[in-house]
Structures are given as structure tokens and as C-alpha cells.
Coordinates of C-alpha atoms and ligand atoms in Angstrom, one line a residue:
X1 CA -86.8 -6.9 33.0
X2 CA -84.8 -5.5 29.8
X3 CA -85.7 -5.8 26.9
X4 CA -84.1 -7.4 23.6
X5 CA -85.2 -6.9 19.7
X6 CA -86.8 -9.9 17.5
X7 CA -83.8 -9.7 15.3
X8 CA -81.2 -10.9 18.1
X9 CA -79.2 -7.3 17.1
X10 CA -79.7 -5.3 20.6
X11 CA -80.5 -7.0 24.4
X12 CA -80.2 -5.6 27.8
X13 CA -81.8 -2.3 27.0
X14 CA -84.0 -0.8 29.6
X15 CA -87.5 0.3 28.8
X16 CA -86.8 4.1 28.7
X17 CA -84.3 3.4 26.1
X18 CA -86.4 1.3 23.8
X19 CA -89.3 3.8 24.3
X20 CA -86.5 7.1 23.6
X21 CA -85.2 4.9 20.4
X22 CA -88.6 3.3 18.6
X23 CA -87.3 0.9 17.0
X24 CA -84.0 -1.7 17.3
X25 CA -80.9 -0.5 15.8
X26 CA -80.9 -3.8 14.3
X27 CA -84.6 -3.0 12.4
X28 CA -86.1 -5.8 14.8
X29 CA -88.7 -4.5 17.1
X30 CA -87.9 -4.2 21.4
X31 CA -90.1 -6.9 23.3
X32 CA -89.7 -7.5 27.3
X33 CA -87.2 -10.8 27.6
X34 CA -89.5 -12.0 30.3
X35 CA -93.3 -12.4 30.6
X36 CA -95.0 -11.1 33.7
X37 CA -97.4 -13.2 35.5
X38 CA -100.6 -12.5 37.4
X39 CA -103.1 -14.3 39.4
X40 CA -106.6 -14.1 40.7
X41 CA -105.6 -12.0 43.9
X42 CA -103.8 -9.5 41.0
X43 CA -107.5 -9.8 38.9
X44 CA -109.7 -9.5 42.2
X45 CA -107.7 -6.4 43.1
X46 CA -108.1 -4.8 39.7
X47 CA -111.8 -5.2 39.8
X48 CA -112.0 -2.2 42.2
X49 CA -109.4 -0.2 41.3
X50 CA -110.1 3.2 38.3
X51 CA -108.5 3.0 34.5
X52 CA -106.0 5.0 35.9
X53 CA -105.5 2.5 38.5
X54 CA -105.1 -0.5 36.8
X55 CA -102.8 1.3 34.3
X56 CA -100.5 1.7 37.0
X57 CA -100.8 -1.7 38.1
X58 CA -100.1 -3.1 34.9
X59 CA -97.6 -0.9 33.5
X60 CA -95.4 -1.2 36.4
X61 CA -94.8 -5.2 35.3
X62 CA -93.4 -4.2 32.0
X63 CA -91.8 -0.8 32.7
X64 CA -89.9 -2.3 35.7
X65 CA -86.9 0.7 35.4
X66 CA -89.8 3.1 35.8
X67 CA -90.7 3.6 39.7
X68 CA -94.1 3.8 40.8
X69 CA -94.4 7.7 41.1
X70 CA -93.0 8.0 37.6
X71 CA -95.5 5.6 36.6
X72 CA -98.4 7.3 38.3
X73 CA -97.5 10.2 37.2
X74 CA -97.0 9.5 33.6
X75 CA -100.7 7.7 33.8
X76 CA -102.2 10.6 35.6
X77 CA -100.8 13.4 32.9
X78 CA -102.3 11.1 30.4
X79 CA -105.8 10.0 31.4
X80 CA -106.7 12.6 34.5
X81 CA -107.6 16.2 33.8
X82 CA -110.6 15.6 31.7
X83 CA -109.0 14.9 28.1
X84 CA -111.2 12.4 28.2
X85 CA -115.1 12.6 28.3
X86 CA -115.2 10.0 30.5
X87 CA -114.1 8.7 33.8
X88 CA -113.8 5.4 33.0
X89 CA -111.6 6.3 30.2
X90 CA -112.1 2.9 28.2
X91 CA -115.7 2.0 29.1
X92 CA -117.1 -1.8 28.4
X93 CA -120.9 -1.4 26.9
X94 CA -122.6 -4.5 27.8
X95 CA -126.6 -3.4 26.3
X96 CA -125.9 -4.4 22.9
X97 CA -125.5 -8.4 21.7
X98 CA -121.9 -8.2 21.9
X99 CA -120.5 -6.1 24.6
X100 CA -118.3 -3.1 23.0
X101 CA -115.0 -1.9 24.3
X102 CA -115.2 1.8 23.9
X103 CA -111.9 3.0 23.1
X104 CA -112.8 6.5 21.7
X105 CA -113.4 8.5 24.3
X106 CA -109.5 10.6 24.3
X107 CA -109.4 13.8 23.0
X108 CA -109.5 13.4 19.1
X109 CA -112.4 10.6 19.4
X110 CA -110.0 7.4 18.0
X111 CA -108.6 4.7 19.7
X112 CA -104.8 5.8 19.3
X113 CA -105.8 8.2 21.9
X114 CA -105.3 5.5 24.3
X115 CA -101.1 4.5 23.5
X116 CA -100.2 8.4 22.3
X117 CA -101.7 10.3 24.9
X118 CA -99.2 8.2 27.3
X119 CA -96.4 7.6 24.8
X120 CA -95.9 11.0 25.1
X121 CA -95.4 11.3 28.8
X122 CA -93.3 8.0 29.0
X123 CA -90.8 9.5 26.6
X124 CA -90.3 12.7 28.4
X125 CA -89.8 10.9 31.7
X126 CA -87.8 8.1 29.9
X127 CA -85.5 11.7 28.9
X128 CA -84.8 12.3 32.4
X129 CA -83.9 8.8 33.7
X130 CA -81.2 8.7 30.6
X131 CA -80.2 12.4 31.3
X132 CA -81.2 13.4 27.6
X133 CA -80.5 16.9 26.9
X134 CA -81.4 17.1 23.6
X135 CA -85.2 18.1 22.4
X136 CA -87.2 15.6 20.7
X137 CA -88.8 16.4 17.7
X138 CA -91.4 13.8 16.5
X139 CA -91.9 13.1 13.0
X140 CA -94.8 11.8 11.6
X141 CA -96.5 11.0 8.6
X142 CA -100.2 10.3 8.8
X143 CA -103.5 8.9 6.3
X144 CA -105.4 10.5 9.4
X145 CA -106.2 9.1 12.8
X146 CA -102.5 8.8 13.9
X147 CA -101.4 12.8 12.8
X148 CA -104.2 14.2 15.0
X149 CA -103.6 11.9 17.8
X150 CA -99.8 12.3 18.1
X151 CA -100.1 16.3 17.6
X152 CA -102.5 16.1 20.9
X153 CA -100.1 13.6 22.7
X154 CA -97.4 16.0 22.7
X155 CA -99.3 18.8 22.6
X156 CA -97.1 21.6 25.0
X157 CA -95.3 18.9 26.8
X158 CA -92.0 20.3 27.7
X159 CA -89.1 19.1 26.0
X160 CA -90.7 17.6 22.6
X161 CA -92.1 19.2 19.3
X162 CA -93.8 17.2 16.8
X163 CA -94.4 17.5 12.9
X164 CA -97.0 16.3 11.0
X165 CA -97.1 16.1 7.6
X166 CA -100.2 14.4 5.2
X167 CA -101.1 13.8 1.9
X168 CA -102.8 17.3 0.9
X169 CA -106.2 15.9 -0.4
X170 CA -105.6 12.8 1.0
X171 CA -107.6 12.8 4.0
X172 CA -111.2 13.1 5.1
X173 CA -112.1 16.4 5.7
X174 CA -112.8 15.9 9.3
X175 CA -109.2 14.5 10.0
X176 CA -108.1 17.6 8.1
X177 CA -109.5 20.5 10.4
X178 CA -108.3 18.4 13.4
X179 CA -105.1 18.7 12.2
X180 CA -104.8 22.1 11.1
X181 CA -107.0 23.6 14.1
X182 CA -104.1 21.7 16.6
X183 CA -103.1 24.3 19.3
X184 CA -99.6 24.1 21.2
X185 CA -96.5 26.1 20.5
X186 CA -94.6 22.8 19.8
X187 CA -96.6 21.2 17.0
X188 CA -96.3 21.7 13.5
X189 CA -99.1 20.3 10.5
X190 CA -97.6 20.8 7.3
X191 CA -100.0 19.2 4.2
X192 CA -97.5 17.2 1.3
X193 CA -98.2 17.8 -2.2
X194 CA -98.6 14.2 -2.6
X195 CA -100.3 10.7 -1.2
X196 CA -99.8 9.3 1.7
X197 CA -96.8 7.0 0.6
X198 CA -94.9 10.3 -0.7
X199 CA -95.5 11.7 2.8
X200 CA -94.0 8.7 4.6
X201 CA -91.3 7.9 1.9
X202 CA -90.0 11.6 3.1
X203 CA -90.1 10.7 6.7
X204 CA -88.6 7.6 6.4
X205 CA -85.4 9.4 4.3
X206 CA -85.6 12.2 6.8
X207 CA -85.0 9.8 9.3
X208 CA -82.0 8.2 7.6
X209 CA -80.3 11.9 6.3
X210 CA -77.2 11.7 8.4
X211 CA -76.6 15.1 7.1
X212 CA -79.8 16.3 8.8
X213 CA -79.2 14.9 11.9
X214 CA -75.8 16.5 12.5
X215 CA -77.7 20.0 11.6
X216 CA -80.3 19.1 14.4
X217 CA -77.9 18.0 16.8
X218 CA -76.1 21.6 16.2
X219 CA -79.4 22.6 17.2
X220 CA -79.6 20.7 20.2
X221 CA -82.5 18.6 18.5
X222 CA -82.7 14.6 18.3
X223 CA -85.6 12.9 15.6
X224 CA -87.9 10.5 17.0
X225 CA -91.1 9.0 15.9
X226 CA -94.8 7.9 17.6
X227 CA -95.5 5.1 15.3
X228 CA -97.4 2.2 16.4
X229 CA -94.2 0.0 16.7
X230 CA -93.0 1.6 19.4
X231 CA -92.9 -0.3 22.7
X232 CA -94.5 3.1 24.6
X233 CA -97.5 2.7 22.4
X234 CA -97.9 -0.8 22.9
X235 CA -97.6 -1.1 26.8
X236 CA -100.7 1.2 27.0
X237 CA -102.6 -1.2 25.2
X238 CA -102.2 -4.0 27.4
X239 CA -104.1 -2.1 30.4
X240 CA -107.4 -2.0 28.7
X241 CA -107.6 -5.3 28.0
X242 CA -107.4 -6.0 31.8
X243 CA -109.9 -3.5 32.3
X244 CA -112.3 -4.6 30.0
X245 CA -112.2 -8.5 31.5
X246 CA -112.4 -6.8 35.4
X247 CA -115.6 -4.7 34.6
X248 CA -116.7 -7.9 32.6
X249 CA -116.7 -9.9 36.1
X250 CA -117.9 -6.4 37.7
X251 CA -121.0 -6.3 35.9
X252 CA -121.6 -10.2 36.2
X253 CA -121.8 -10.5 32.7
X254 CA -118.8 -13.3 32.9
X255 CA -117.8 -15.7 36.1
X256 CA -114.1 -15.9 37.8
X257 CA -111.9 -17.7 35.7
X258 CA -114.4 -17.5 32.5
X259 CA -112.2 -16.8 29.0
X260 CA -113.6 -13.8 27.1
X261 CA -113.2 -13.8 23.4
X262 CA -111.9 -10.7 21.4
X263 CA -112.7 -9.4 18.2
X264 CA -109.9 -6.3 17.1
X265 CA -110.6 -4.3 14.2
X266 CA -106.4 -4.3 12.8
X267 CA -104.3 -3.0 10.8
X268 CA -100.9 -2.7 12.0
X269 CA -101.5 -5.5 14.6
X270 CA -101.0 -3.6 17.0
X271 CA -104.2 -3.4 19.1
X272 CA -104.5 -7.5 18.8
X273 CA -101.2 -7.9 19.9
X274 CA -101.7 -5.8 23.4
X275 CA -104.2 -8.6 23.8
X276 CA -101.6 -11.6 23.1
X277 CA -99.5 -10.1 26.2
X278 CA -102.7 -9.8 28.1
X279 CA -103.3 -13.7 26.8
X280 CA -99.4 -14.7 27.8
X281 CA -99.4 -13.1 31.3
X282 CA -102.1 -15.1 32.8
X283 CA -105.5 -13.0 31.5
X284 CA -108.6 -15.7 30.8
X285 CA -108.6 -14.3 27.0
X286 CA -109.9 -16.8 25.1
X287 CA -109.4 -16.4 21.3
X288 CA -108.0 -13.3 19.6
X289 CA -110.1 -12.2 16.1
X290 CA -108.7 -10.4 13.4
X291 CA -110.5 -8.6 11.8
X292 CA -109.6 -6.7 8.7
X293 CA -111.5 -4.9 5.7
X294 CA -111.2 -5.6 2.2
X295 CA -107.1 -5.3 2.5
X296 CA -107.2 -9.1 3.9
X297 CA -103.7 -9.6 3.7
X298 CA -104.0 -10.7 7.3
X299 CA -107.1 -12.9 7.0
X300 CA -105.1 -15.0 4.2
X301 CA -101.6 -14.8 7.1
X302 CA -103.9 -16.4 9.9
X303 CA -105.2 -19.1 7.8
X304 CA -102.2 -20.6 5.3
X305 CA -99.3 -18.8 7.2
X306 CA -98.3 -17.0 4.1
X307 CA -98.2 -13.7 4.4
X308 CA -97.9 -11.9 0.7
X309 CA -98.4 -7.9 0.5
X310 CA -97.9 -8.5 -3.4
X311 CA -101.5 -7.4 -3.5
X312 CA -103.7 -5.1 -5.0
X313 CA -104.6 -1.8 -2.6
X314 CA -107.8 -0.5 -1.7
X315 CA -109.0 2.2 -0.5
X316 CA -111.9 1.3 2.2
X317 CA -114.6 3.4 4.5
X318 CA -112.2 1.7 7.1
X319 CA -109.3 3.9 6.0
X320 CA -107.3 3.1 9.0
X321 CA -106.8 -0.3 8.3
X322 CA -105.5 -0.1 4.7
X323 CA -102.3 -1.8 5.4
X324 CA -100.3 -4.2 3.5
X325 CA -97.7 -4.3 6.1
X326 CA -98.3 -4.8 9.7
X327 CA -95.3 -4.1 11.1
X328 CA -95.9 -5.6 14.8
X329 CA -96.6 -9.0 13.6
X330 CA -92.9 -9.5 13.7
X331 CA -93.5 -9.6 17.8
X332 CA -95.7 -12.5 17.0
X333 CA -93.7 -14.4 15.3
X334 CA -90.7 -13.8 17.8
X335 CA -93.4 -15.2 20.3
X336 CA -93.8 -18.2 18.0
X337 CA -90.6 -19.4 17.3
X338 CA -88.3 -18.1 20.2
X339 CA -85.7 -17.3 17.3
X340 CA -84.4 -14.2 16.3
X341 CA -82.8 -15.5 13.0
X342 CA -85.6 -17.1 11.5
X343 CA -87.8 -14.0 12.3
X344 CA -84.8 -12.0 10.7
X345 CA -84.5 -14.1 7.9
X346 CA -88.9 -13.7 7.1
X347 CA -88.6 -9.8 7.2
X348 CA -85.7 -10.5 4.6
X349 CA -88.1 -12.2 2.3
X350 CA -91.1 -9.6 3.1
X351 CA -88.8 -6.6 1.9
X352 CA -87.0 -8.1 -0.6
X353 CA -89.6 -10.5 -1.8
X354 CA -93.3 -9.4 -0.4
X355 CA -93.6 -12.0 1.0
X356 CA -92.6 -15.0 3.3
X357 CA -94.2 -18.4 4.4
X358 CA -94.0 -19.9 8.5
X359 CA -94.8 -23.4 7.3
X360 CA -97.7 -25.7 9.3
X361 CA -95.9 -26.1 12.8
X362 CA -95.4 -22.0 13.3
X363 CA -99.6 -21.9 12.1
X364 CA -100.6 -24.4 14.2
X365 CA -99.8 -22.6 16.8
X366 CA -100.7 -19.0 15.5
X367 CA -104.2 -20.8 15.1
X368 CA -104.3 -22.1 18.7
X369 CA -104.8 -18.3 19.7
X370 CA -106.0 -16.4 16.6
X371 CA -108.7 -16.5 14.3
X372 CA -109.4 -14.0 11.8
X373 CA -111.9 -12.4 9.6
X374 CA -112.7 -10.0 6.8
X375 CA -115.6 -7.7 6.1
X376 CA -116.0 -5.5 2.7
X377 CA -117.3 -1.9 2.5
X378 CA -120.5 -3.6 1.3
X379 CA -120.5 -5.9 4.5
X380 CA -119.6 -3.2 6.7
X381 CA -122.3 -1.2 5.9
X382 CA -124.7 -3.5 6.4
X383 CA -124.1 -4.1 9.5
X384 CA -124.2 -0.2 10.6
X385 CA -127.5 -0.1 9.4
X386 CA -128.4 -3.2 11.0
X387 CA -127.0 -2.6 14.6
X388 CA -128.2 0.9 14.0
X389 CA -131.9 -0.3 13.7
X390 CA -131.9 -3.1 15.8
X391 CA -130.0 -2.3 18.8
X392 CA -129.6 1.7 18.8
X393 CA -126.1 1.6 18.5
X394 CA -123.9 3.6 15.8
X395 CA -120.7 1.8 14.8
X396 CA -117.9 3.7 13.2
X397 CA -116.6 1.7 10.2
X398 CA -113.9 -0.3 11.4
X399 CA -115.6 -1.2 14.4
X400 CA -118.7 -2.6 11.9
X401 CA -115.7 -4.2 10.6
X402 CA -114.7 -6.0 13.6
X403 CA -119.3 -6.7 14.5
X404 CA -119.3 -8.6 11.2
X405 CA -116.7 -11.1 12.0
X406 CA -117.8 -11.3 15.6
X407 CA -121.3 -12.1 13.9
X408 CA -119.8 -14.8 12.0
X409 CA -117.2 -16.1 14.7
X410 CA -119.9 -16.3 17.2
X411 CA -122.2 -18.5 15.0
X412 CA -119.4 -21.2 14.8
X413 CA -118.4 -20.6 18.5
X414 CA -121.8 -20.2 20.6
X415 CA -122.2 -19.7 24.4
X416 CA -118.5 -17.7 24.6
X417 CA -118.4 -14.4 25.5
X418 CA -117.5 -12.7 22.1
X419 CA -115.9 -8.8 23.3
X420 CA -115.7 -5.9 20.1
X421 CA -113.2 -3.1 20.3
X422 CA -114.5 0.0 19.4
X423 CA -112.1 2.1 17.8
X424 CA -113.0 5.0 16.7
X425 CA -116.2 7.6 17.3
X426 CA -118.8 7.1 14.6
X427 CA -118.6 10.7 14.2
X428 CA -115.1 10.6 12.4
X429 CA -116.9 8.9 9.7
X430 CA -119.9 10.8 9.5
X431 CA -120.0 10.8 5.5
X432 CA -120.1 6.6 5.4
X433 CA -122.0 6.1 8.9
X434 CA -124.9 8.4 7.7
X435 CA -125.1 6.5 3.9
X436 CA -125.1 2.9 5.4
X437 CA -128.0 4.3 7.6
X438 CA -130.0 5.4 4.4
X439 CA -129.5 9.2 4.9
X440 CA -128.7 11.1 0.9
X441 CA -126.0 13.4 2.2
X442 CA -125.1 14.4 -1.7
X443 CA -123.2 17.8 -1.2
X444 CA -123.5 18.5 1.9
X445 CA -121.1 19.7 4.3
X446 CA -119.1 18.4 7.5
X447 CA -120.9 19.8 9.9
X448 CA -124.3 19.2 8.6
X449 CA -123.0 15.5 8.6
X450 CA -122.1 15.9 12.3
X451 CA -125.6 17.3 13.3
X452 CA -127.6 15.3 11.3
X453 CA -125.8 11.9 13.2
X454 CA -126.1 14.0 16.1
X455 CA -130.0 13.7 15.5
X456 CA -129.8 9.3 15.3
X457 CA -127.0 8.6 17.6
X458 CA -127.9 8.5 21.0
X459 CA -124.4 9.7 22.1
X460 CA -123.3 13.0 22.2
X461 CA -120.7 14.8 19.4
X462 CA -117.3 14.9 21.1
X463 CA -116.3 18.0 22.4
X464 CA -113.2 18.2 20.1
X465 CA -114.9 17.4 17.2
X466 CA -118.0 19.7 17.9
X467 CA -115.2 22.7 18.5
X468 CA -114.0 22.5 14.8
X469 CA -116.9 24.6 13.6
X470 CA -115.6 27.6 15.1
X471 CA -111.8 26.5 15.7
X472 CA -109.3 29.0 13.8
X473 CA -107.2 27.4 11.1
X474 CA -103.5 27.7 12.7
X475 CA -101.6 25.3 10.0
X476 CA -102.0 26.1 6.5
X477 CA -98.6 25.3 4.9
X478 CA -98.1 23.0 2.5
X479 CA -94.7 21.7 0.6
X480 CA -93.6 19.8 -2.0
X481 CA -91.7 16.2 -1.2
X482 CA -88.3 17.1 -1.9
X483 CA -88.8 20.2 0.5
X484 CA -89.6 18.0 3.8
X485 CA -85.8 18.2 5.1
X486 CA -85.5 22.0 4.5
X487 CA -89.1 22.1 6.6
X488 CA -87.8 20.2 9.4
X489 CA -84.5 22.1 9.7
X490 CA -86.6 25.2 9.7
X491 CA -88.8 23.8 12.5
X492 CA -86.3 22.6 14.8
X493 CA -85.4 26.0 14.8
X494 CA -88.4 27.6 15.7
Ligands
PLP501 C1 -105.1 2.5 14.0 C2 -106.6 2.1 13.9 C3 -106.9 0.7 13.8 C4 -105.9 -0.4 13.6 O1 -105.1 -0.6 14.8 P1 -103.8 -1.4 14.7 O2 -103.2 -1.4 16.1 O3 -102.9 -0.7 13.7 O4 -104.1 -2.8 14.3 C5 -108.3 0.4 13.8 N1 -109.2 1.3 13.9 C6 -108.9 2.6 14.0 C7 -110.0 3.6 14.0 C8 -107.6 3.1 14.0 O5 -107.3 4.4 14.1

């Protein structure tokens, strides 16, 4: 299997070169020019088989220039030795009236644990199969979830550094002391005088400074990025969508061969979309739910196929789905039309227009696999309360998000077996989580918050987050804009 990008520009690359590179030299995004399939024998096998298990399984379809110690290996580095606080790394919870996908149990308690604690390892093997020499120093810019997670991804693995930079100000306080508390002699947090677009307009001219890159090559130093359209973050995502359907059928909740519905809490479309390849290689996945907060741009896409970012922003208790631009819906539509210079021609019209329109035919068929939803803050917090009282269960916001669409899907759909994906602990949101439960927190601090949801939530606080009271500051730098290159120079170096 190679792999090709959705703008027709690259084809024949292997998978260790689209996971090295990020994104297409064209701009388009890599996808596999050939769809696995599995059967029930494949399914039947899974159902007794660890995470890490099926991981490997499922990996090994896509990353087919990989061989299966590689694999294993990569898999075992990123799940095994206890980063995560529990064996069955991506439990399904099946007590509450929608079973939950748990997908915060990696080391900084969000979902992007999942993709970056493996991207991480699939990039360093990937730079011995292509005999890279150089180091790899990740950029990134981060509103908060992705920084933390990408600094512990690469935390001390050999042959990568990463820099973080976010908006100073610009991020809960929580996601803050994760970030500046990070250990490893590779990883750099640096906070931007600045929001978060100033921090990734930087990055993105960083990565286009040819000057730059010829001073980091001098330095035996090549730029690359973790975001979410990376094929190595994706791939990841595909595995737990088979888990979750095998320990489905494990617990007897569904029956062989019964479709299970899921309801993703998105913002960059990437999460939903690991679900689509699940869908396309043979999974019984019913319908896919998007679900987005007040920044709907993607509700309005999955109904009238026009998707239009010239739109007002908001800032939401779901911060990490304020997005205007989902970048890996551009896979989708490759998917849906089979025809790189349409898709070319639509992310033309998004970035020079904001905005371009599929017509009926490309929707009808979107709308044979996707549905989609929106919940406000006002919405979300209902529901927290709600869940909270009724069925003991403390939602994070974006997975209250994703409950109240699955409320209101599942009233027009009954009898299916409707699936949330959790993304994130509760505890990363302490501030929102403890007012939607009716709890004054007026002026008080973090870690009050944390002990006082520590008191209603029958789960325990996450190791890494309960460490932050005493964890020693190790990143206190911060820089204006303009002096991002200078920093990076100066880090490579380090
Ligand atoms: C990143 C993130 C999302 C959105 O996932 P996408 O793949 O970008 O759609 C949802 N919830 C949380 C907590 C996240 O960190």
C-alpha cells in the first residue's frame, strides 16, 4: 500500500515518508491509495486480543512498509509501561444510557494522548527505515490539549526535540502548569506574548523560512510538526474504534454483525474521520455524529454542503473544538468524489474565498454516513448536571457536547446502539465541570477545583494532573512574535 495526497501532487510514497513529512508537498493531505478489508474471523479474533493487541493488528493494514516487530514495538513504547492508568488503555463504559468510550486515560488525561503518544514512536522508527540522519525538532503551536500532549509524546525519545509555544494568557491554567512542569531534556515550552493565532501564524512562517532551515540543516536539524493532519496521528485512531465495537460484542451489549452508532465530539475532524476508515474497511459502524459546540461551522457543512468559516468566533467551555477550519475534512471529500482536482479546486475557494459549496450529489452521500449536531455552553452544561445527578457520571465539556447530540440523535433513531467518545478527563475542566454541577467556585484556586471534583466524581484525579501541585516550574520563558525564529535557532542548538 502507498500512499497518494488529495490534491493529485505526490503518489507512491510509503507510509514512513508521509508520517516523516506531515503534510503533501502539494498542500493536499497523504491517504492510503487502497482500503483494507476485514471480516468476521479478523472481528472474532480481536475480541480476545489487548489494546495493544489489536493496535498491532490494525496498524499493520495501513502501515504495510512497517514489519510486524517495528509495529509491535512502536505500539508497545506507546501504550505498555504504565503511561496509562489503565490496561485497557481505551476502555468502553457500558453503566451509563449511552455507553462511553473513554479515551482519557494517557498520560496528560485528553484524548490526543491516544495518536501523539504513538506518532512519536512511528516517526523515529519511520527515521531509521529512510536512513534519516538529521534530528527532528517538532514545532508546535497549541490553545492547550495538543502542546501538553505532543511535549509528553516525545518526551526523551532519542532523536527528536519538540517546542511548544502558547498564547501567554491564553490558556486554562491547568493546561498551563502541564506545560511548563514538562520534564525531558528535549522539550522546550516557550509562552508567546500574544493569542493563539499569533502563536501559530509564527509557526506556520517558521515552517516556510527557507533561511531557517538551511541554519538547522547546518545544525544537523530538520522541522517537523505533530498536528492532527498527520497520517501517524490518524492511523492510531482507527484501532480504538475496533476496540470499542469488540468489547461491545464482549460484553453482550451488541450481537455479531449488529452496527453501532458513534457520536464524536470534533473539531478538526479528525477523531470522526478514524471512524469513516473503520466504517470503509468492513467495521458494522452505523452512522457517524458530529458533534460540535457553538462554532457549528460543521453542523451547517453536514447538512447544506456548504462549508463557510466567514463566521463569527467563539470562545466555548469546549475550547478544543473552536475551529473554523477542519483541516482533515479534505480526506472526506477525496473519499467522496475520488478526484483530486475538484478537492484541489474546494480548498482554493476555502483560502481564498472562506468558503466552498459540494452541491446535492457530493451531500447525499456525506449524509448516507454522517449526521451531525450542535450543543451551546448553555446546553452543555445542562447536560453535566444532568448526567451528573442522574447517572453518577462526570462529563468533561466536549464530551457533554457530543451526550447532547447523542440525546437528540437517539430520540429520532431509537433501538440503535448510540456509542459517546469521551475525550477528555473532566478534571481538565474543573472550573466549568464544577459550575454546571451548582458548585460557587468564585476565586478559588486550581487545586481546590481539582479536590473539590475529587469529592463528586467517583473516579480518581489522574496521576499527572494530581502531581502539578508539587511539580517544579521548568519553562518559564516567554517571547515576543517576531522573536520565534531566533528561539528556535537557539533551541536546535541546545
Ligand atoms: C482535539 C480534541 C477534540 C477534537 O478532535 P478532532 O480530532 O480535532 O476533531 C475534542 N475534544 C478534545 C478534548 C480534544 O482535545
Amino acid at each position: 500500500m502507498d500512499y497518494m495526497s488529495t490534491r493529485g501532487g505526490a503518489s507512491g510514497v510509503k507510509s514512513a515518508e508521509a508520517i516523516l513529512k506531515g503534510l503533501a508537498p502539494d498542500g493536499g493531505l497523504f491517504v492510503p491509495d487502497e482500503m483494507p478489508h476485514i471480516d468476521k474471523a479478523f472481528l472474532d479474533e480481536l475480541k480476545d486480543m489487548d489494546y495493544m493487541g489489536r493496535a498491532c493488528s490494525v496498524l499493520r493494514l495501513f502501515l504495510t512498509d512497517y514489519d510486524d516487530e517495528e509495529i509491535k514495538g512502536c505500539v508497545e513504547r506507546a501504550y505498555g509501561g504504565g503511561k496509562f492508568d489503565t490496561v485497557d488503555i481505551a476502555p468502553v463504559m457500558t453503566d451509563c444510557s449511552f455507553p462511553i468510550l473513554e479515551l482519557w486515560h494517557g498520560p496528560t488525561s485528553a484524548f490526543k494522548d491516544m495518536a501523539l503518544q504513538l506518532l512519536s514512536q512511528l516517526m523515529t522508527t519511520a527515521m531509521k527505515k529512510t536512513g534519516e540522519k538529521s534530528q527532528i525538532l517538532i514545532l508546535a503551536a497549541t490553545s492547550g490539549d495538543t502542546g501538553k500532549a505532543a511535549l509528553c509524546g516525545f518526551q526523551d525519545v532519542p532523536g527528536t526535540k519538540i517546542l511548544t509555544f502558547y498564547p501567554k494568557g491564553g490558556v486554562a491554567k491547568m493546561q498551563e502548569l502541564q506545560m511548563v512542569t514538562q520534564k525531558g531534556a528535549n522539550t522546550g515550552v516557550l509562552a508567546v506574548e500574544g493569542n493563539f493565532d499569533d502563536a501559530q501564524a509564527g509557526v506556520k512562517s517558521i515552517f516556510a523560512d527557507k533561511v531557517l532551515a538551511g541554519k538547522l540543516l547546518e545544525n544537523n536539524v530538520k522541522l517537523s510538526s505533530a498536528n492532527s493532519i498527520n497520517w501517524g496521528r490518524l492511523a492510531p485512531q482507527i484501532v480504538y474504534y475496533f476496540s470499542a465495537y469488540t468489547d461491545l460484542l464482549r460484553s453482550g451489549r451488541i450481537k455479531d454483525g449488529e452496527s453501532v452508532d458513534f457520536v464524536v465530539p470534533t473539531g478538526n475532524f479528525g477523531d470522526i474521520l478514524a471512524g469513516f476508515y473503520a466504517k470503509k474497511m468492513g467495521l458494522p459502524v452505523g452512522r457517524l455524529v458530529c458533534a460540535s459546540n457553538r462554532n457549528n461551522v460543521l453542523t451547517d457543512f453536514l447538512n447544506t454542503g456548504i462549508y463557510d468559516r466567514k463566521r463569527d468566533f467563539y470562545k466555548t467551555i469546549s475550547p478544543s473544538m473552536d475551529i473554523l477550519v477542519s483541516s482533515n475534512l479534505e480526506r472526506l471529500l477525496w473519499y467522496m468524489t475520488d478526484d483530486t482536482a475538484i478537492v484541489k479546486r474546494w480548498m482554493t475557494e476555502l483560502a481564498e474565498n472562506g468558503s466552498y459549496d459540494v452541491g446535492a450529489e457530493v451531500l447525499d452521500k456525506i449524509k448516507d454516513t454522517f449526521s451531525a449536531g450542535c450543543a451551546d455552553d448553555e446546553r452543555t452544561k445542562a447536560v453535566i448536571r444532568e448526567v451528573y445527578e442522574k447517572e453518577d457520571y462526570v462529563l468533561d465539556p466536549h464530551t457533554a457536547v457530543a451526550w447532547a447530540v447523542a440525546e437528540d440523535y437517539s430520540k429520532a433513531n431509537k433501538g440503535r446502539c448510540v456509542t459517546v467518545l469521551s475525550t477528555a478527563s473532566p478534571y481538565k475542566f474543573c472550573q466549568s465541570v464544577l459550575e454546571a454541577v451548582g458548585e460557587n467556585v468564585d476565586n478559588k484556586d486550581t487545586f481546590y477545583m481539582l479536590d473539590r471534583l475529587s469529592d463528586i466524581n467517583r473516579y480518581h484525579v489522574p496521576a499527572g494532573l494530581a502531581a502539578l501541585r508539587t511539580a517544579e516550574v521548568l519553562h518559564s520563558d516567554s517571547c515576543r512574535k517576531e522573536e520565534m525564529p531566533d528561539m528556535v535557532l537557539d533551541f536546535a542548538q541546545r
